[in-house]
Coordinates of C-alpha atoms (C1' of nucleotides) in Angstrom, one line a residue:
Chain Z
M292 CA -1.4 22.2 -12.8
N293 CA -4.6 21.2 -14.4
L294 CA -3.0 18.8 -16.7
T295 CA -1.3 16.1 -14.7
R296 CA 0.0 12.7 -15.5
I297 CA -2.5 10.0 -15.7
K298 CA -3.0 7.4 -13.0
G299 CA -0.4 4.8 -12.9
F300 CA 2.0 6.6 -15.3
A301 CA 5.1 8.1 -13.7
D302 CA 7.8 10.6 -14.6
V303 CA 11.3 9.7 -13.8
L304 CA 12.9 13.0 -12.9
P305 CA 16.6 14.0 -12.9
G306 CA 18.1 12.5 -9.8
D307 CA 16.2 9.3 -10.2
V308 CA 17.1 8.8 -13.8
E309 CA 20.7 8.1 -12.8
T310 CA 19.5 5.0 -10.9
W311 CA 17.8 3.8 -14.1
Q312 CA 20.9 4.4 -16.2
R313 CA 22.9 2.5 -13.7
I314 CA 20.6 -0.5 -14.0
E315 CA 20.3 -0.3 -17.8
R316 CA 24.1 -0.1 -18.2
A317 CA 24.7 -3.0 -15.8
A318 CA 22.1 -5.1 -17.7
E319 CA 23.8 -4.3 -21.0
R320 CA 27.1 -5.3 -19.6
V321 CA 25.9 -8.6 -18.2
F322 CA 24.0 -9.5 -21.3
A323 CA 27.1 -8.8 -23.4
N324 CA 29.0 -11.2 -21.2
Y325 CA 26.5 -14.0 -21.9
N326 CA 26.5 -13.1 -25.6
F327 CA 22.9 -11.8 -25.8
K328 CA 21.9 -9.4 -28.6
E329 CA 19.4 -6.6 -28.1
I330 CA 16.1 -6.7 -30.0
R331 CA 13.8 -3.7 -30.3
I332 CA 10.1 -4.3 -31.0
P333 CA 7.0 -2.1 -31.2
V334 CA 4.9 -1.3 -28.1
L335 CA 1.7 -1.7 -30.1
E336 CA 0.7 -5.1 -31.5
K337 CA -2.5 -6.8 -32.7
S338 CA -4.5 -7.8 -29.6
E339 CA -4.8 -11.3 -30.9
L340 CA -1.0 -11.8 -30.5
F341 CA -1.3 -11.4 -26.7
S342 CA -4.5 -13.3 -26.2
R343 CA -3.2 -16.3 -28.1
S344 CA 0.2 -16.1 -26.4
L345 CA -0.8 -15.4 -22.8
G346 CA -4.0 -17.3 -22.7
E347 CA -7.6 -16.0 -23.1
S348 CA -8.6 -16.5 -19.5
T349 CA -5.7 -14.8 -17.8
D350 CA -6.3 -11.6 -15.9
V351 CA -3.9 -9.8 -18.1
I352 CA -6.0 -10.5 -21.2
E353 CA -9.4 -10.4 -19.6
K354 CA -9.2 -7.0 -17.8
E355 CA -5.8 -5.4 -17.9
M356 CA -4.9 -4.6 -21.5
Y357 CA -5.1 -1.2 -23.1
T358 CA -7.0 -2.3 -26.2
F359 CA -8.6 -0.1 -28.9
A360 CA -9.7 -0.1 -32.6
D361 CA -7.3 1.5 -35.0
R362 CA -8.7 4.6 -36.8
D363 CA -9.1 3.2 -40.2
S364 CA -10.2 -0.3 -39.4
K365 CA -12.7 -1.4 -36.8
A366 CA -11.8 -5.0 -37.6
T367 CA -8.3 -5.0 -36.1
L368 CA -8.0 -4.5 -32.4
L369 CA -4.7 -3.2 -31.2
S370 CA -3.2 -3.4 -27.7
L371 CA -0.3 -1.8 -25.9
R372 CA 2.0 -4.7 -25.0
P373 CA 1.4 -6.0 -21.5
E374 CA 4.6 -8.0 -21.6
G375 CA 7.5 -8.6 -23.9
T376 CA 7.7 -12.3 -24.7
A377 CA 4.8 -12.4 -27.2
G378 CA 6.3 -9.6 -29.3
V379 CA 9.8 -11.0 -29.3
V380 CA 8.4 -14.4 -30.3
R381 CA 6.5 -12.8 -33.1
A382 CA 9.5 -10.9 -34.3
Y383 CA 11.6 -14.0 -34.2
G384 CA 9.2 -15.9 -36.4
E385 CA 8.4 -13.0 -38.7
G386 CA 12.1 -12.1 -39.2
K387 CA 12.8 -15.8 -39.9
L388 CA 15.7 -15.5 -37.5
H389 CA 15.9 -19.3 -37.1
Q390 CA 16.8 -19.8 -40.7
V391 CA 20.1 -17.9 -40.4
E392 CA 21.0 -19.1 -36.9
P393 CA 18.8 -21.6 -35.0
V394 CA 19.9 -20.5 -31.6
R395 CA 19.2 -16.9 -30.6
K396 CA 19.9 -15.2 -27.3
L397 CA 18.0 -12.0 -27.2
Y398 CA 17.2 -9.2 -24.7
Y399 CA 15.0 -6.2 -24.7
L400 CA 14.1 -3.3 -22.4
G401 CA 11.2 -1.0 -22.5
P402 CA 7.8 0.0 -21.2
M403 CA 4.9 -2.4 -20.7
F404 CA 1.3 -1.5 -20.0
R405 CA -1.3 -3.1 -17.7
R406 CA -4.4 -1.4 -16.4
E407 CA -4.1 -2.5 -12.8
R408 CA -4.6 -0.7 -9.5
P409 CA -1.3 1.1 -9.0
Q410 CA 0.7 0.6 -5.8
K411 CA 4.3 0.4 -4.7
G412 CA 6.3 -1.4 -7.3
R413 CA 3.3 -1.6 -9.7
L414 CA 2.5 1.0 -12.3
R415 CA 0.2 1.0 -15.4
Q416 CA 3.2 1.8 -17.5
F417 CA 6.2 -0.1 -16.1
N418 CA 9.5 -1.1 -17.6
Q419 CA 10.9 -4.5 -18.0
I420 CA 14.2 -5.9 -19.0
G421 CA 13.7 -9.3 -20.5
A422 CA 15.7 -12.1 -22.1
E423 CA 14.5 -14.8 -24.4
V424 CA 16.5 -17.8 -25.7
F425 CA 15.2 -19.7 -28.7
G426 CA 16.3 -23.0 -30.0
R427 CA 17.7 -24.6 -26.9
T428 CA 16.0 -27.4 -25.0
D429 CA 18.9 -28.3 -22.7
P430 CA 18.8 -27.5 -19.0
Y431 CA 22.0 -25.6 -19.2
V432 CA 20.3 -22.5 -20.6
D433 CA 17.8 -22.5 -17.8
A434 CA 20.6 -22.4 -15.4
E435 CA 22.5 -19.8 -17.5
L436 CA 19.6 -17.4 -17.3
L437 CA 19.6 -17.6 -13.5
L438 CA 23.3 -17.2 -13.2
L439 CA 23.0 -14.2 -15.4
L440 CA 20.5 -12.6 -13.1
R441 CA 22.6 -13.4 -10.1
D442 CA 25.5 -11.6 -11.9
L443 CA 23.2 -8.6 -12.4
W444 CA 22.3 -8.4 -8.7
E445 CA 25.9 -8.6 -7.8
D446 CA 26.8 -5.8 -10.2
L447 CA 24.0 -3.6 -8.8
G448 CA 24.7 -4.5 -5.1
V449 CA 21.3 -6.0 -4.6
A450 CA 21.4 -8.4 -1.7
D451 CA 18.7 -10.1 0.4
T452 CA 17.0 -12.0 -2.4
V453 CA 15.4 -15.4 -2.6
L454 CA 15.2 -17.5 -5.7
E455 CA 12.4 -20.0 -6.0
V456 CA 12.4 -22.6 -8.7
N457 CA 9.9 -25.3 -9.8
S458 CA 9.1 -27.5 -12.7
I459 CA 5.5 -27.6 -13.9
G460 CA 6.0 -30.4 -16.3
C461 CA 5.3 -30.7 -20.0
A462 CA 2.4 -31.6 -22.3
D463 CA 3.1 -35.3 -21.4
C464 CA 3.0 -35.2 -17.7
R465 CA 1.1 -32.0 -16.7
P466 CA -2.4 -33.1 -17.8
G467 CA -2.3 -36.2 -15.7
Y468 CA -1.1 -34.2 -12.7
R469 CA -3.7 -31.6 -13.3
A470 CA -6.5 -34.1 -13.4
G471 CA -5.4 -35.6 -10.2
L472 CA -5.2 -32.2 -8.5
V473 CA -8.6 -31.2 -9.7
A474 CA -10.0 -34.5 -8.3
F475 CA -8.4 -33.9 -5.0
L476 CA -9.7 -30.3 -4.8
E477 CA -13.2 -31.3 -5.9
E478 CA -13.5 -33.6 -2.9
R479 CA -12.7 -30.7 -0.6
R480 CA -14.4 -28.0 -2.5
A481 CA -16.5 -26.8 0.4
E482 CA -13.3 -25.8 2.3
L483 CA -11.9 -23.7 -0.6
C484 CA -12.1 -19.9 -0.4
A485 CA -14.2 -18.1 -2.9
D486 CA -11.2 -17.2 -5.0
C487 CA -9.9 -20.8 -5.1
D488 CA -13.4 -22.0 -6.0
R489 CA -13.1 -19.8 -9.1
R490 CA -9.6 -20.9 -9.8
L491 CA -10.6 -24.5 -9.7
K492 CA -12.4 -23.9 -13.0
T493 CA -10.2 -21.3 -14.6
N494 CA -6.7 -22.4 -13.6
P495 CA -6.6 -25.1 -10.9
L496 CA -2.8 -25.0 -10.6
R497 CA -3.2 -21.5 -9.1
V498 CA -4.9 -22.9 -6.1
L499 CA -1.5 -24.1 -5.1
D500 CA -0.2 -20.7 -4.3
C501 CA -3.2 -19.2 -2.5
K502 CA -2.1 -17.3 0.5
R503 CA -5.0 -18.1 2.7
P504 CA -4.0 -20.3 5.6
S505 CA -7.0 -22.6 5.1
C506 CA -6.3 -23.3 1.4
S507 CA -2.6 -23.4 2.1
A508 CA -3.0 -26.1 4.7
M509 CA -5.2 -28.2 2.4
V510 CA -2.7 -27.8 -0.5
N511 CA 0.1 -29.3 1.7
A512 CA -1.7 -32.6 1.6
A513 CA -2.4 -32.3 -2.2
P514 CA -0.4 -34.2 -4.7
S515 CA 2.9 -32.5 -5.7
I516 CA 3.8 -31.8 -9.3
L517 CA 7.3 -32.8 -8.6
S518 CA 6.4 -36.4 -7.9
H519 CA 4.4 -36.6 -11.1
L520 CA 7.0 -35.4 -13.6
C521 CA 7.7 -37.6 -16.5
D522 CA 11.3 -39.0 -16.7
N523 CA 12.4 -36.3 -19.2
C524 CA 11.1 -33.4 -17.1
R525 CA 12.5 -35.0 -14.0
S526 CA 16.0 -35.3 -15.3
H527 CA 15.8 -31.8 -16.9
F528 CA 14.8 -30.3 -13.6
D529 CA 17.4 -32.3 -11.6
T530 CA 20.2 -31.1 -14.0
V531 CA 19.1 -27.5 -13.6
L532 CA 19.2 -27.8 -9.8
G533 CA 22.6 -29.4 -9.9
L534 CA 24.0 -26.6 -12.0
L535 CA 22.7 -24.1 -9.5
R536 CA 24.4 -25.6 -6.5
D537 CA 27.0 -22.9 -6.2
L538 CA 24.4 -20.1 -6.4
R539 CA 24.2 -17.9 -3.4
P540 CA 21.7 -17.8 -1.9
E541 CA 20.9 -21.4 -2.8
P542 CA 17.6 -21.7 -4.7
V543 CA 14.5 -22.9 -2.9
V544 CA 12.5 -25.6 -4.6
N545 CA 8.9 -24.5 -4.3
P546 CA 6.5 -27.1 -5.8
R547 CA 3.7 -24.6 -5.4
L548 CA 5.3 -22.0 -7.6
V549 CA 3.0 -21.6 -10.6
R550 CA 3.3 -19.0 -13.2
G551 CA 0.2 -17.0 -14.2
L552 CA 0.6 -17.2 -18.0
D553 CA -0.5 -20.2 -20.0
Y554 CA 2.6 -20.7 -22.1
Y555 CA 5.0 -21.9 -19.4
C556 CA 6.3 -25.4 -19.1
R557 CA 9.0 -27.3 -17.2
T558 CA 11.3 -24.8 -15.4
T559 CA 9.7 -21.8 -13.8
F560 CA 11.3 -19.4 -11.3
E561 CA 10.7 -16.3 -9.4
W562 CA 13.4 -14.1 -7.8
K563 CA 12.0 -12.2 -4.9
A564 CA 13.2 -9.4 -2.7
G565 CA 13.5 -10.2 0.9
S566 CA 12.5 -6.7 2.0
G567 CA 11.9 -3.2 0.6
L568 CA 9.2 -3.9 -1.8
G569 CA 6.0 -4.7 0.2
S570 CA 3.8 -7.4 -1.2
Q571 CA 4.8 -6.9 -4.8
N572 CA 8.1 -8.4 -4.1
T573 CA 8.9 -10.4 -7.3
V574 CA 11.8 -8.6 -9.0
A575 CA 12.3 -11.1 -11.8
A576 CA 10.4 -14.1 -13.0
G577 CA 10.3 -16.4 -16.0
G578 CA 10.6 -20.0 -17.2
R579 CA 10.5 -22.2 -20.2
Y580 CA 7.9 -22.0 -23.0
D581 CA 8.7 -24.7 -25.4
G582 CA 5.5 -24.8 -27.5
L583 CA 4.9 -21.1 -27.7
V584 CA 6.8 -20.2 -30.8
Q585 CA 5.2 -22.9 -32.9
S586 CA 1.7 -22.2 -31.6
L587 CA 2.1 -18.6 -32.8
G588 CA 2.9 -19.8 -36.3
G589 CA 6.7 -19.8 -36.0
P590 CA 9.1 -22.7 -36.3
P591 CA 9.1 -25.6 -33.8
V592 CA 11.8 -24.3 -31.5
A593 CA 12.0 -24.2 -27.7
G594 CA 12.1 -21.0 -25.7
V595 CA 13.2 -19.9 -22.2
G596 CA 13.2 -16.4 -20.8
F597 CA 12.6 -14.0 -18.0
A598 CA 11.5 -10.5 -17.3
L599 CA 12.5 -8.2 -14.5
G600 CA 10.7 -5.1 -13.3
V601 CA 13.0 -2.1 -13.5
E602 CA 10.9 0.0 -11.1
R603 CA 11.1 -2.7 -8.5
L604 CA 14.8 -3.1 -9.0
A605 CA 15.2 0.7 -8.7
L606 CA 13.2 0.7 -5.4
L607 CA 15.6 -2.0 -4.0
R608 CA 18.6 0.1 -4.6
S609 CA 17.4 3.7 -4.2
E610 CA 19.0 4.1 -0.8
G611 CA 22.7 4.5 -0.5
D612 CA 22.9 4.3 -4.2
T613 CA 26.3 4.8 -5.7
K614 CA 25.6 6.8 -8.8
E615 CA 28.1 6.7 -11.7
S616 CA 29.9 10.0 -11.4
D617 CA 29.7 12.5 -14.2
A618 CA 32.8 13.8 -15.9
P619 CA 34.4 16.8 -14.1
L620 CA 32.7 20.0 -14.6
L621 CA 34.4 23.2 -15.8
Y622 CA 32.5 26.3 -14.9
L623 CA 33.1 29.6 -16.7
A624 CA 32.4 32.7 -14.6
W625 CA 32.2 35.9 -16.5
M626 CA 31.6 39.6 -15.8
G627 CA 30.7 42.1 -18.5
E628 CA 29.4 41.5 -22.0
E629 CA 32.8 41.3 -23.6
A630 CA 33.8 38.5 -21.3
Q631 CA 30.5 36.8 -21.8
R632 CA 31.0 36.7 -25.5
W633 CA 34.6 35.4 -25.1
T634 CA 33.7 32.7 -22.6
F635 CA 30.7 31.6 -24.6
A636 CA 32.9 30.9 -27.6
L637 CA 35.4 29.2 -25.4
A638 CA 32.7 27.0 -23.9
H639 CA 31.8 25.9 -27.4
R640 CA 35.4 25.0 -28.3
L641 CA 36.0 23.1 -25.1
R642 CA 32.7 21.1 -25.4
R643 CA 33.7 20.0 -28.9
R644 CA 36.9 18.6 -27.3
G645 CA 34.7 16.6 -24.9
R646 CA 34.9 18.7 -21.8
R647 CA 31.8 19.1 -19.7
V648 CA 31.4 22.9 -19.5
D649 CA 28.7 25.2 -18.2
M650 CA 28.1 28.9 -17.6
E651 CA 25.5 31.5 -16.8
G652 CA 23.4 33.2 -19.4
E653 CA 22.6 36.3 -17.5
A654 CA 24.7 38.6 -15.5
R655 CA 25.2 37.5 -11.9
S656 CA 27.6 38.5 -9.1
L657 CA 30.8 36.6 -9.1
K658 CA 29.9 35.3 -5.6
S659 CA 26.7 33.9 -7.0
Q660 CA 28.5 32.2 -9.9
M661 CA 31.0 30.7 -7.5
R662 CA 28.3 29.4 -5.3
R663 CA 26.5 27.7 -8.3
A664 CA 29.8 26.3 -9.5
D665 CA 30.4 24.8 -6.1
K666 CA 26.9 23.4 -5.9
Q667 CA 27.2 21.7 -9.2
G668 CA 30.5 20.1 -8.3
A669 CA 32.8 22.0 -10.6
D670 CA 36.4 21.1 -10.1
V671 CA 37.7 24.1 -11.9
V672 CA 36.3 27.6 -12.4
L673 CA 37.6 29.9 -15.1
I674 CA 37.1 33.6 -14.1
V675 CA 37.0 36.2 -16.8
G676 CA 36.1 39.9 -16.2
P677 CA 37.1 43.2 -17.6
D678 CA 40.6 43.0 -16.0
E679 CA 41.3 39.7 -17.6
M680 CA 40.0 40.8 -21.0
E681 CA 42.4 43.8 -20.7
K682 CA 45.4 41.5 -20.0
A683 CA 44.2 38.7 -22.2
R684 CA 44.8 36.4 -19.3
A685 CA 42.2 34.3 -17.5
L686 CA 42.0 33.3 -13.8
V687 CA 41.9 29.5 -13.3
R688 CA 40.7 28.5 -9.8
R689 CA 41.0 24.9 -8.6
M690 CA 38.0 24.5 -6.2
A691 CA 39.4 21.8 -4.0
T692 CA 42.6 23.6 -3.2
K693 CA 41.6 27.2 -3.8
E694 CA 44.7 27.5 -5.8
Q695 CA 44.5 30.2 -8.4
T696 CA 46.7 30.8 -11.5
E697 CA 46.7 33.1 -14.5
V698 CA 46.7 31.6 -18.0
D699 CA 47.2 33.4 -21.3
F700 CA 44.1 33.3 -23.4
S701 CA 46.1 31.6 -26.1
D702 CA 46.9 28.7 -23.7
V703 CA 43.5 28.4 -22.0
E704 CA 42.0 25.8 -24.4
E705 CA 45.1 23.6 -24.2
S706 CA 45.4 23.7 -20.4
L707 CA 41.7 23.0 -19.7
G708 CA 40.8 20.7 -22.6
Chain C
rG230 C1' -12.0 -4.6 -9.6
rU231 C1' -12.6 -5.0 -3.5
rG232 C1' -11.5 -3.0 1.6
rA233 C1' -8.9 0.5 4.8
rG234 C1' -5.7 4.8 5.7
rU235 C1' -3.3 9.5 4.4
rG236 C1' -3.3 14.4 1.6
rU237 C1' -0.8 21.8 4.6
rA238 C1' 5.5 25.6 0.6
rG239 C1' 10.2 21.9 -3.8
rC240 C1' 11.2 18.4 0.9
rU241 C1' 10.1 17.1 6.4
rC242 C1' 6.4 18.9 9.5
rA243 C1' 3.5 22.8 12.9
rA244 C1' -1.2 25.5 13.5
rU245 C1' -5.7 25.4 20.9
rU246 C1' -12.8 23.4 21.6
rG247 C1' -14.0 25.6 14.2
rG248 C1' -11.7 31.9 15.5
rU249 C1' -7.1 37.6 13.1
rU250 C1' -3.0 38.1 7.5
rA251 C1' -1.7 29.4 7.6
rG252 C1' 4.1 29.1 10.4
rA253 C1' 9.1 26.7 11.1
rG254 C1' 13.5 23.9 9.5
rC255 C1' 15.9 22.4 5.0
rA256 C1' 16.2 24.0 -0.1
rC257 C1' 16.0 28.4 -3.5
rU258 C1' 17.3 33.9 -4.6
rG259 C1' 19.8 38.3 -2.9
rG260 C1' 22.9 40.9 0.6
rA261 C1' 26.8 41.4 4.6
rC262 C1' 32.1 40.7 1.1
rU263 C1' 31.6 47.4 -5.4
rG264 C1' 35.4 40.5 -8.4
rU265 C1' 35.8 34.7 -5.3
rG266 C1' 32.3 28.6 -3.3
rG267 C1' 31.5 25.4 1.5
rC268 C1' 30.8 28.2 7.6
rU269 C1' 27.9 32.2 9.9
rC270 C1' 24.3 36.2 10.1
rC271 C1' 20.3 39.2 7.7
rA272 C1' 16.5 39.7 4.1
rG273 C1' 13.3 38.0 0.2
rG274 C1' 10.4 34.9 -3.2
rG275 C1' 7.3 30.7 -2.9
rG276 C1' 0.6 28.1 -0.6
rU277 C1' -6.3 27.9 -4.6
rU278 C1' -4.2 23.9 2.9
rG279 C1' -5.0 18.0 -3.5
rA280 C1' -9.7 19.6 -6.3
rG281 C1' -15.2 20.7 -6.3
rG282 C1' -19.5 21.5 -3.4
rG283 C1' -22.0 21.9 1.5
rU284 C1' -22.8 23.4 7.0
rU285 C1' -21.5 27.9 9.8
rC286 C1' -21.1 34.8 11.7
rA287 C1' -16.4 32.1 10.7
rA288 C1' -13.5 25.9 7.8
rG289 C1' -6.6 23.7 7.1
rU290 C1' -10.0 21.8 11.1
rC291 C1' -16.9 19.3 10.4
rC292 C1' -20.0 16.7 6.1
rC293 C1' -20.4 14.9 0.8
rU294 C1' -18.2 14.0 -3.9
rU295 C1' -13.8 13.5 -6.7
rC296 C1' -8.5 13.0 -7.6
rA297 C1' -3.7 11.2 -6.0
rC298 C1' -0.8 8.3 -2.9
rU299 C1' 0.0 4.3 0.7
rC300 C1' -1.2 -0.6 2.8
rA301 C1' -3.9 -5.3 2.4
rC302 C1' -6.6 -8.4 -1.3
rC303 C1' -6.9 -9.9 -6.6
rC304 C1' -3.0 -10.5 -10.0
rC305 C1' 1.7 -9.8 -11.7
rA306 C1' 7.6 -7.8 -13.3

RNA sequence: GUGAGUGUAGCUCAAUUGGUUAGAGCACUGGACUGUGGCUCCAGGGGUUGAGGGUUCAAGUCCCUUCACUCACCCCA
């Protein structure tokens, strides 16, 4: 093949699709339990929506977006969405959803696009299932989202996960903490790795989760965000933790957990896989973004949400997967053109009654047809050849028992439908 | 974007120091059984050795480029 798929874009072939359907159905079920409604939004938006939402200096905006000028207007740059929150926030404000009902619990699923180096669990077109709740500032929603995710793991049989939570404060307390952290790091600047030296200017909080041992050791001595939270953030976070006490596994408080996108405040979390994903092991992540809706021109309502990577979830449960079984298959085996015409018409009638039916299109030996019926898992094979056409009676073979009976043509539809 | 590794049939893998027509298992198709699945046996189809170029009498094997994948960074779901 000369024409192949482009780098970082994947086909999901039959056999793998079932895993996806299983995940999507489980998600739909769980979201319904928590009274979330689905929202569908475009994959293409004005670039400015993302840069204003995620932050100009984030990697996603600076070097990972698929951005281009529309054909008829060089002024408006468009981008394939790199994540879902910005678009949902936009739709929430644009649709004036807050006017009808101030609290909205929404979810979405679909492809996102980031031009990164592909590797396991990371593609340039990848799929996310995400949730956003607008209009609630209470800590109970934060906890509700995490419980919802736990329900989803349970439904899908995903074990061996770790939930890390943190609070990164709000507009009142974070600036003070940030200044203190920067001062602390400036003093030890010589010891920082090259990446962290850069982070010190662009996003100092990110120094906290540098994986290098030298930086990590230094950060241990750095001031912790959790001891600098204002009273409101402190009690919000404590309530969230209290509500999660019965979660298994119990959440790990990680004061160094910092999210990459600018809009987060207060509660942040990451749900990681213990094994099976390599270094890209975050399956779901999210947090609170109270100022975002308003900063994008919407009403002054709070927001919380998460996104989970469908590909990563699929990798976690690709082995020993219990696929949802298809309806039983009825296979029509025929010999001779007359029988073919008769079974073709019968297939049509049975399918309209909701039966899963298949048959060959070209003449094959009965043996071959039986073999294919078996391979496809048919529970019943109907055999019709010249003899049966003559007698107007079809042979019905039950595959599991090899039991074979004759049925009058006039009764076939009723007995198989 | 940086560094390293791996590319042989649909899948898992062979192929001597560079040496004949690149093999095997599984899978697929057909037959043994003129009209009966799973087991067995037999046969068949399927390869630009990822692609392009170079060295050589001769390249799956050596060199260069490129593409894809994997791992570690960066970053994120």
